[in-house]
């Protein structure tokens, strides 16, 4: 514990709640300025029983240089870290797309971050090309393609990091579809899947491509199983590996971007599990601190043994995965892997590590708050599991 401390925290109240947030690479935006800031994808959702539309929002927030200028005359909070009640003067809208559906999840294509796939309350997935818009343009039903094949809504959505335009998604109807988006958008505004997979029963809660193998992805479902799939084994119910059934529904997963063997999952009871895909008999480590559902797990893109988890208990927890190998002589009642606990006002619905600034996290909560938090690292990082 105490490997981290706050450097700063900024918050902004969105007009409507968001279920998803994602940081984009700094080089993604074509119209550059001296300090264009960090690009962020947000999905704000309409209120029920109103005519308000949901929005897919691409915005820019201050870079580290921009934050440094803001902190020349900081307001110092009671907890001793730099804080600001509002980001309203620092957020610039770059793109805005209206939607009549609730936005559940969205992911940018790694090879072209301004091309975005979006999950909503319908079974179809929408693919947006935001490169053709100009600032502050409200796009409605333009530059949109529809991906068909799933039979129900869901959350699972993942782009292949090696193959441009290769998208996998899963629904609550036990179906998984893979599309090659870039090969299909020229001739039609409707895209059909290249491959379809199915689990025998249960709803699939999340899906993720493997960062090292472009033919492998993982899924987790409400029966408590983790599956590793190989697209070369096409067919219903054909998977490469599966875990034993756990004691609770698994909600999310994330592969480690530095080590090809390790991945993390989060379940409905608040457990974060670390798995070695060479042996899925049981997790190599179970991390327990969240008091309710883990909504997302995300490995740091800069540190191989640093994992962030978000929960409906309002906590964002930083875990240092190598810590269980070290002796623990303190008196804390926290698991020794817990390095920092950041408390939000309500259930956390989405988190994202900054793509350009190490130890900076973006988060959204069910009370429509958007937070930008930067941590200080007080000790060196050790290698994963060693």
GROMACS .gro file of C-alpha atoms in nm:
model
  386
    1UNK     CA    1   0.000   0.000   0.000
    2UNK     CA    2   0.101   0.367  -0.035
    3UNK     CA    3   0.296   0.326  -0.359
    4UNK     CA    4   0.074   0.597  -0.508
    5UNK     CA    5  -0.049   0.941  -0.412
    6UNK     CA    6  -0.270   1.198  -0.583
    7UNK     CA    7  -0.110   1.457  -0.807
    8UNK     CA    8  -0.433   1.619  -0.924
    9UNK     CA    9  -0.800   1.551  -0.978
   10UNK     CA   10  -1.045   1.736  -1.201
   11UNK     CA   11  -1.415   1.670  -1.239
   12UNK     CA   12  -1.687   1.768  -1.481
   13UNK     CA   13  -2.062   1.715  -1.465
   14UNK     CA   14  -2.197   1.576  -1.790
   15UNK     CA   15  -2.554   1.658  -1.889
   16UNK     CA   16  -2.639   1.288  -1.889
   17UNK     CA   17  -2.481   0.971  -1.754
   18UNK     CA   18  -2.219   0.784  -1.956
   19UNK     CA   19  -2.148   0.410  -1.956
   20UNK     CA   20  -1.820   0.431  -2.143
   21UNK     CA   21  -1.505   0.642  -2.177
   22UNK     CA   22  -1.191   0.589  -2.384
   23UNK     CA   23  -0.871   0.788  -2.429
   24UNK     CA   24  -0.742   0.824  -2.786
   25UNK     CA   25  -0.380   0.854  -2.902
   26UNK     CA   26  -0.260   1.214  -2.921
   27UNK     CA   27  -0.183   1.184  -3.293
   28UNK     CA   28  -0.539   1.084  -3.383
   29UNK     CA   29  -0.688   1.422  -3.464
   30UNK     CA   30  -0.609   1.578  -3.804
   31UNK     CA   31  -0.662   1.941  -3.703
   32UNK     CA   32  -0.367   1.999  -3.472
   33UNK     CA   33  -0.278   2.300  -3.261
   34UNK     CA   34   0.019   2.384  -3.042
   35UNK     CA   35  -0.147   2.198  -2.754
   36UNK     CA   36  -0.450   2.013  -2.884
   37UNK     CA   37  -0.484   1.817  -2.559
   38UNK     CA   38  -0.590   1.458  -2.510
   39UNK     CA   39  -0.880   1.320  -2.712
   40UNK     CA   40  -1.159   1.138  -2.528
   41UNK     CA   41  -1.461   0.938  -2.644
   42UNK     CA   42  -1.772   0.969  -2.428
   43UNK     CA   43  -2.122   0.834  -2.473
   44UNK     CA   44  -2.386   1.040  -2.294
   45UNK     CA   45  -2.728   0.879  -2.263
   46UNK     CA   46  -3.070   1.035  -2.295
   47UNK     CA   47  -3.309   1.046  -2.005
   48UNK     CA   48  -3.601   0.810  -2.035
   49UNK     CA   49  -3.940   0.966  -2.108
   50UNK     CA   50  -3.778   1.274  -2.265
   51UNK     CA   51  -3.704   1.379  -2.621
   52UNK     CA   52  -3.333   1.423  -2.544
   53UNK     CA   53  -3.105   1.221  -2.770
   54UNK     CA   54  -2.802   1.021  -2.662
   55UNK     CA   55  -2.470   1.146  -2.797
   56UNK     CA   56  -2.141   0.997  -2.902
   57UNK     CA   57  -1.902   1.276  -2.810
   58UNK     CA   58  -1.540   1.322  -2.914
   59UNK     CA   59  -1.381   1.590  -2.697
   60UNK     CA   60  -1.037   1.715  -2.604
   61UNK     CA   61  -0.916   1.768  -2.248
   62UNK     CA   62  -0.592   1.931  -2.132
   63UNK     CA   63  -0.262   1.756  -2.184
   64UNK     CA   64  -0.002   1.751  -1.908
   65UNK     CA   65   0.132   2.085  -2.037
   66UNK     CA   66  -0.218   2.229  -2.021
   67UNK     CA   67  -0.269   2.099  -1.669
   68UNK     CA   68   0.063   2.255  -1.562
   69UNK     CA   69  -0.064   2.596  -1.669
   70UNK     CA   70  -0.390   2.548  -1.480
   71UNK     CA   71  -0.199   2.458  -1.167
   72UNK     CA   72   0.008   2.775  -1.159
   73UNK     CA   73  -0.260   2.910  -0.925
   74UNK     CA   74  -0.421   2.593  -0.795
   75UNK     CA   75  -0.705   2.548  -0.556
   76UNK     CA   76  -0.580   2.306  -0.296
   77UNK     CA   77  -0.832   2.058  -0.162
   78UNK     CA   78  -0.867   1.939   0.194
   79UNK     CA   79  -0.700   1.610   0.110
   80UNK     CA   80  -0.381   1.783   0.000
   81UNK     CA   81  -0.397   1.721  -0.376
   82UNK     CA   82  -0.472   1.973  -0.647
   83UNK     CA   83  -0.836   1.979  -0.737
   84UNK     CA   84  -1.087   2.174  -0.941
   85UNK     CA   85  -1.464   2.152  -0.923
   86UNK     CA   86  -1.520   2.176  -1.297
   87UNK     CA   87  -1.353   2.096  -1.626
   88UNK     CA   88  -1.607   2.308  -1.815
   89UNK     CA   89  -1.350   2.561  -1.930
   90UNK     CA   90  -1.109   2.289  -2.039
   91UNK     CA   91  -1.326   2.053  -2.245
   92UNK     CA   92  -1.356   2.123  -2.616
   93UNK     CA   93  -1.610   1.938  -2.826
   94UNK     CA   94  -1.458   1.810  -3.151
   95UNK     CA   95  -1.727   1.577  -3.284
   96UNK     CA   96  -2.086   1.504  -3.182
   97UNK     CA   97  -2.313   1.228  -3.311
   98UNK     CA   98  -2.674   1.204  -3.199
   99UNK     CA   99  -2.841   0.868  -3.138
  100UNK     CA  100  -3.195   0.772  -3.048
  101UNK     CA  101  -3.062   0.468  -2.859
  102UNK     CA  102  -2.885   0.434  -2.526
  103UNK     CA  103  -2.508   0.397  -2.581
  104UNK     CA  104  -2.368   0.100  -2.385
  105UNK     CA  105  -2.013   0.080  -2.514
  106UNK     CA  106  -1.787   0.224  -2.785
  107UNK     CA  107  -1.436   0.152  -2.907
  108UNK     CA  108  -1.211   0.329  -3.155
  109UNK     CA  109  -1.020   0.136  -3.421
  110UNK     CA  110  -0.651   0.130  -3.319
  111UNK     CA  111  -0.533   0.185  -3.678
  112UNK     CA  112  -0.770   0.481  -3.730
  113UNK     CA  113  -0.896   0.619  -3.397
  114UNK     CA  114  -1.159   0.839  -3.562
  115UNK     CA  115  -1.346   0.531  -3.681
  116UNK     CA  116  -1.562   0.412  -3.394
  117UNK     CA  117  -1.786   0.111  -3.325
  118UNK     CA  118  -2.078   0.163  -3.088
  119UNK     CA  119  -2.302  -0.076  -2.891
  120UNK     CA  120  -2.653   0.033  -2.800
  121UNK     CA  121  -2.977  -0.115  -2.672
  122UNK     CA  122  -3.044  -0.278  -3.009
  123UNK     CA  123  -2.878  -0.590  -3.151
  124UNK     CA  124  -2.707  -0.401  -3.435
  125UNK     CA  125  -2.368  -0.234  -3.393
  126UNK     CA  126  -2.314   0.109  -3.547
  127UNK     CA  127  -1.985   0.203  -3.712
  128UNK     CA  128  -1.909   0.575  -3.737
  129UNK     CA  129  -1.647   0.747  -3.949
  130UNK     CA  130  -1.568   1.074  -3.771
  131UNK     CA  131  -1.282   1.180  -3.999
  132UNK     CA  132  -1.512   1.362  -4.241
  133UNK     CA  133  -1.668   1.598  -3.990
  134UNK     CA  134  -1.560   1.944  -3.877
  135UNK     CA  135  -1.554   2.080  -3.524
  136UNK     CA  136  -1.889   2.127  -3.353
  137UNK     CA  137  -2.081   1.955  -3.633
  138UNK     CA  138  -2.380   1.759  -3.510
  139UNK     CA  139  -2.390   1.446  -3.723
  140UNK     CA  140  -2.722   1.265  -3.746
  141UNK     CA  141  -2.751   0.950  -3.958
  142UNK     CA  142  -2.438   1.041  -4.160
  143UNK     CA  143  -2.124   0.838  -4.215
  144UNK     CA  144  -2.286   0.545  -4.033
  145UNK     CA  145  -2.278   0.174  -4.118
  146UNK     CA  146  -2.483  -0.099  -3.950
  147UNK     CA  147  -2.325  -0.429  -3.845
  148UNK     CA  148  -2.574  -0.715  -3.829
  149UNK     CA  149  -2.552  -1.072  -3.704
  150UNK     CA  150  -2.619  -1.057  -3.330
  151UNK     CA  151  -2.963  -1.140  -3.197
  152UNK     CA  152  -2.962  -0.920  -2.887
  153UNK     CA  153  -2.796  -0.622  -2.726
  154UNK     CA  154  -2.484  -0.645  -2.511
  155UNK     CA  155  -2.163  -0.478  -2.399
  156UNK     CA  156  -1.878  -0.686  -2.545
  157UNK     CA  157  -1.688  -0.509  -2.823
  158UNK     CA  158  -1.322  -0.525  -2.930
  159UNK     CA  159  -1.105  -0.419  -3.227
  160UNK     CA  160  -0.814  -0.633  -3.341
  161UNK     CA  161  -0.486  -0.449  -3.274
  162UNK     CA  162  -0.304  -0.620  -3.564
  163UNK     CA  163  -0.570  -0.649  -3.836
  164UNK     CA  164  -0.726  -0.313  -3.938
  165UNK     CA  165  -1.105  -0.318  -3.941
  166UNK     CA  166  -1.141  -0.658  -3.772
  167UNK     CA  167  -1.410  -0.629  -3.503
  168UNK     CA  168  -1.552  -0.886  -3.262
  169UNK     CA  169  -1.867  -0.842  -3.054
  170UNK     CA  170  -2.087  -1.064  -2.840
  171UNK     CA  171  -2.450  -1.050  -2.736
  172UNK     CA  172  -2.669  -1.173  -2.456
  173UNK     CA  173  -2.811  -1.434  -2.696
  174UNK     CA  174  -2.487  -1.642  -2.661
  175UNK     CA  175  -2.367  -1.535  -3.010
  176UNK     CA  176  -2.026  -1.395  -3.112
  177UNK     CA  177  -1.970  -1.226  -3.450
  178UNK     CA  178  -1.657  -1.112  -3.632
  179UNK     CA  179  -1.672  -0.847  -3.906
  180UNK     CA  180  -1.415  -0.711  -4.149
  181UNK     CA  181  -1.543  -0.355  -4.154
  182UNK     CA  182  -1.303  -0.188  -4.397
  183UNK     CA  183  -1.361  -0.453  -4.666
  184UNK     CA  184  -1.738  -0.402  -4.651
  185UNK     CA  185  -1.815  -0.030  -4.626
  186UNK     CA  186  -1.744   0.055  -4.989
  187UNK     CA  187  -2.049  -0.109  -5.143
  188UNK     CA  188  -2.313  -0.111  -4.869
  189UNK     CA  189  -2.424   0.060  -4.552
  190UNK     CA  190  -2.500  -0.282  -4.397
  191UNK     CA  191  -2.216  -0.515  -4.294
  192UNK     CA  192  -2.262  -0.887  -4.230
  193UNK     CA  193  -2.025  -1.105  -4.022
  194UNK     CA  194  -1.739  -1.309  -4.160
  195UNK     CA  195  -1.766  -1.564  -3.880
  196UNK     CA  196  -2.014  -1.657  -3.609
  197UNK     CA  197  -1.945  -1.849  -3.287
  198UNK     CA  198  -2.180  -1.959  -3.010
  199UNK     CA  199  -2.154  -2.080  -2.656
  200UNK     CA  200  -2.398  -2.355  -2.566
  201UNK     CA  201  -2.586  -2.149  -2.310
  202UNK     CA  202  -2.565  -1.825  -2.117
  203UNK     CA  203  -2.526  -1.457  -2.198
  204UNK     CA  204  -2.183  -1.325  -2.298
  205UNK     CA  205  -2.089  -1.017  -2.095
  206UNK     CA  206  -1.758  -0.915  -2.252
  207UNK     CA  207  -1.517  -1.000  -2.534
  208UNK     CA  208  -1.156  -0.901  -2.601
  209UNK     CA  209  -0.901  -0.971  -2.876
  210UNK     CA  210  -0.565  -1.106  -2.764
  211UNK     CA  211  -0.295  -0.835  -2.803
  212UNK     CA  212  -0.030  -1.084  -2.924
  213UNK     CA  213  -0.227  -1.326  -3.144
  214UNK     CA  214  -0.456  -1.179  -3.409
  215UNK     CA  215  -0.655  -1.504  -3.434
  216UNK     CA  216  -0.736  -1.538  -3.061
  217UNK     CA  217  -0.997  -1.364  -2.845
  218UNK     CA  218  -1.154  -1.425  -2.505
  219UNK     CA  219  -1.509  -1.411  -2.370
  220UNK     CA  220  -1.670  -1.421  -2.026
  221UNK     CA  221  -2.032  -1.500  -1.949
  222UNK     CA  222  -2.303  -1.519  -1.688
  223UNK     CA  223  -2.240  -1.889  -1.624
  224UNK     CA  224  -1.904  -1.801  -1.469
  225UNK     CA  225  -1.685  -1.929  -1.753
  226UNK     CA  226  -1.387  -1.782  -1.934
  227UNK     CA  227  -1.340  -1.901  -2.293
  228UNK     CA  228  -1.036  -1.857  -2.518
  229UNK     CA  229  -1.136  -1.880  -2.886
  230UNK     CA  230  -0.929  -1.947  -3.198
  231UNK     CA  231  -1.090  -1.809  -3.516
  232UNK     CA  232  -0.917  -2.081  -3.717
  233UNK     CA  233  -1.154  -2.327  -3.548
  234UNK     CA  234  -1.467  -2.175  -3.699
  235UNK     CA  235  -1.799  -2.324  -3.596
  236UNK     CA  236  -2.064  -2.324  -3.327
  237UNK     CA  237  -1.927  -2.401  -2.984
  238UNK     CA  238  -1.569  -2.461  -3.100
  239UNK     CA  239  -1.326  -2.292  -2.862
  240UNK     CA  240  -0.961  -2.354  -2.786
  241UNK     CA  241  -0.967  -2.332  -2.405
  242UNK     CA  242  -1.218  -2.289  -2.125
  243UNK     CA  243  -1.191  -2.233  -1.753
  244UNK     CA  244  -1.368  -2.426  -1.483
  245UNK     CA  245  -1.697  -2.268  -1.384
  246UNK     CA  246  -1.642  -2.006  -1.116
  247UNK     CA  247  -1.885  -1.934  -0.836
  248UNK     CA  248  -2.022  -1.614  -0.986
  249UNK     CA  249  -2.106  -1.438  -1.312
  250UNK     CA  250  -1.799  -1.289  -1.483
  251UNK     CA  251  -1.859  -0.937  -1.612
  252UNK     CA  252  -1.539  -0.820  -1.784
  253UNK     CA  253  -1.191  -0.921  -1.900
  254UNK     CA  254  -0.863  -0.767  -2.017
  255UNK     CA  255  -0.547  -0.925  -2.160
  256UNK     CA  256  -0.211  -0.802  -2.033
  257UNK     CA  257  -0.045  -0.599  -2.313
  258UNK     CA  258   0.309  -0.693  -2.200
  259UNK     CA  259   0.286  -1.062  -2.114
  260UNK     CA  260   0.107  -1.295  -2.355
  261UNK     CA  261   0.000  -1.543  -2.086
  262UNK     CA  262  -0.185  -1.329  -1.834
  263UNK     CA  263  -0.532  -1.177  -1.829
  264UNK     CA  264  -0.766  -1.032  -1.570
  265UNK     CA  265  -1.139  -1.074  -1.513
  266UNK     CA  266  -1.392  -0.911  -1.282
  267UNK     CA  267  -1.709  -1.072  -1.149
  268UNK     CA  268  -2.046  -0.972  -1.012
  269UNK     CA  269  -1.942  -1.041  -0.651
  270UNK     CA  270  -1.654  -0.793  -0.661
  271UNK     CA  271  -1.366  -1.035  -0.726
  272UNK     CA  272  -1.079  -0.954  -0.962
  273UNK     CA  273  -0.907  -1.269  -1.089
  274UNK     CA  274  -0.568  -1.304  -1.257
  275UNK     CA  275  -0.546  -1.597  -1.499
  276UNK     CA  276  -0.264  -1.777  -1.678
  277UNK     CA  277  -0.405  -1.904  -2.007
  278UNK     CA  278  -0.163  -2.198  -2.001
  279UNK     CA  279  -0.369  -2.340  -1.715
  280UNK     CA  280  -0.728  -2.223  -1.675
  281UNK     CA  281  -0.812  -2.473  -1.403
  282UNK     CA  282  -0.826  -2.188  -1.151
  283UNK     CA  283  -0.704  -1.826  -1.130
  284UNK     CA  284  -0.343  -1.782  -1.023
  285UNK     CA  285  -0.460  -1.504  -0.791
  286UNK     CA  286  -0.794  -1.376  -0.661
  287UNK     CA  287  -0.799  -1.008  -0.562
  288UNK     CA  288  -1.078  -0.920  -0.321
  289UNK     CA  289  -1.169  -0.572  -0.208
  290UNK     CA  290  -1.464  -0.447  -0.415
  291UNK     CA  291  -1.789  -0.493  -0.224
  292UNK     CA  292  -2.007  -0.535  -0.535
  293UNK     CA  293  -1.990  -0.589  -0.911
  294UNK     CA  294  -1.664  -0.516  -1.093
  295UNK     CA  295  -1.768  -0.316  -1.399
  296UNK     CA  296  -1.431  -0.299  -1.577
  297UNK     CA  297  -1.070  -0.417  -1.552
  298UNK     CA  298  -0.794  -0.245  -1.753
  299UNK     CA  299  -0.420  -0.310  -1.760
  300UNK     CA  300  -0.191  -0.009  -1.770
  301UNK     CA  301  -0.044   0.057  -2.117
  302UNK     CA  302   0.280   0.174  -1.951
  303UNK     CA  303   0.344  -0.067  -1.658
  304UNK     CA  304   0.320  -0.442  -1.701
  305UNK     CA  305   0.211  -0.531  -1.347
  306UNK     CA  306  -0.034  -0.244  -1.286
  307UNK     CA  307  -0.407  -0.312  -1.315
  308UNK     CA  308  -0.704  -0.082  -1.256
  309UNK     CA  309  -1.050  -0.209  -1.165
  310UNK     CA  310  -1.375  -0.016  -1.136
  311UNK     CA  311  -1.681  -0.119  -0.940
  312UNK     CA  312  -2.044  -0.041  -0.877
  313UNK     CA  313  -1.932   0.026  -0.518
  314UNK     CA  314  -1.788   0.358  -0.642
  315UNK     CA  315  -1.424   0.250  -0.610
  316UNK     CA  316  -1.141   0.257  -0.862
  317UNK     CA  317  -0.862   0.033  -0.732
  318UNK     CA  318  -0.502   0.020  -0.852
  319UNK     CA  319  -0.354  -0.326  -0.808
  320UNK     CA  320   0.017  -0.409  -0.825
  321UNK     CA  321   0.003  -0.769  -0.937
  322UNK     CA  322   0.358  -0.865  -0.841
  323UNK     CA  323   0.302  -0.775  -0.477
  324UNK     CA  324   0.172  -1.110  -0.352
  325UNK     CA  325   0.521  -1.252  -0.406
  326UNK     CA  326   0.659  -1.012  -0.147
  327UNK     CA  327   0.634  -1.043   0.229
  328UNK     CA  328   0.379  -0.823   0.400
  329UNK     CA  329   0.459  -0.709   0.750
  330UNK     CA  330   0.212  -0.422   0.786
  331UNK     CA  331  -0.106  -0.417   0.989
  332UNK     CA  332  -0.341  -0.304   0.711
  333UNK     CA  333  -0.648  -0.517   0.658
  334UNK     CA  334  -0.624  -0.452   0.284
  335UNK     CA  335  -0.500  -0.717   0.041
  336UNK     CA  336  -0.130  -0.662  -0.018
  337UNK     CA  337  -0.191  -0.614  -0.391
  338UNK     CA  338  -0.404  -0.301  -0.333
  339UNK     CA  339  -0.188   0.003  -0.405
  340UNK     CA  340  -0.449   0.279  -0.411
  341UNK     CA  341  -0.824   0.322  -0.373
  342UNK     CA  342  -0.991   0.616  -0.543
  343UNK     CA  343  -1.346   0.682  -0.427
  344UNK     CA  344  -1.606   0.821  -0.664
  345UNK     CA  345  -1.944   0.961  -0.565
  346UNK     CA  346  -2.147   0.684  -0.735
  347UNK     CA  347  -2.105   0.353  -0.916
  348UNK     CA  348  -1.825   0.370  -1.173
  349UNK     CA  349  -1.955   0.278  -1.519
  350UNK     CA  350  -1.634   0.315  -1.720
  351UNK     CA  351  -1.260   0.380  -1.688
  352UNK     CA  352  -0.971   0.431  -1.928
  353UNK     CA  353  -0.600   0.475  -1.878
  354UNK     CA  354  -0.470   0.782  -2.059
  355UNK     CA  355  -0.315   0.686  -2.391
  356UNK     CA  356  -0.048   0.955  -2.362
  357UNK     CA  357   0.014   1.021  -1.992
  358UNK     CA  358   0.124   0.740  -1.754
  359UNK     CA  359  -0.074   0.708  -1.428
  360UNK     CA  360  -0.359   0.926  -1.552
  361UNK     CA  361  -0.708   0.772  -1.544
  362UNK     CA  362  -1.036   0.892  -1.693
  363UNK     CA  363  -1.361   0.770  -1.540
  364UNK     CA  364  -1.737   0.814  -1.566
  365UNK     CA  365  -1.999   0.736  -1.301
  366UNK     CA  366  -2.373   0.677  -1.295
  367UNK     CA  367  -2.434   1.027  -1.153
  368UNK     CA  368  -2.304   1.171  -1.485
  369UNK     CA  369  -1.969   1.281  -1.343
  370UNK     CA  370  -1.653   1.264  -1.554
  371UNK     CA  371  -1.323   1.262  -1.366
  372UNK     CA  372  -0.962   1.309  -1.470
  373UNK     CA  373  -0.722   1.182  -1.203
  374UNK     CA  374  -0.342   1.174  -1.203
  375UNK     CA  375  -0.141   0.965  -0.957
  376UNK     CA  376   0.221   0.984  -0.849
  377UNK     CA  377   0.423   0.664  -0.842
  378UNK     CA  378   0.638   0.653  -0.531
  379UNK     CA  379   0.824   0.327  -0.592
  380UNK     CA  380   0.965   0.138  -0.888
  381UNK     CA  381   0.760  -0.123  -1.070
  382UNK     CA  382   0.864  -0.486  -1.051
  383UNK     CA  383   0.809  -0.738  -1.328
  384UNK     CA  384   0.479  -0.922  -1.344
  385UNK     CA  385   0.451  -1.222  -1.114
  386UNK     CA  386   0.819  -1.221  -1.026
   0.00000   0.00000   0.00000
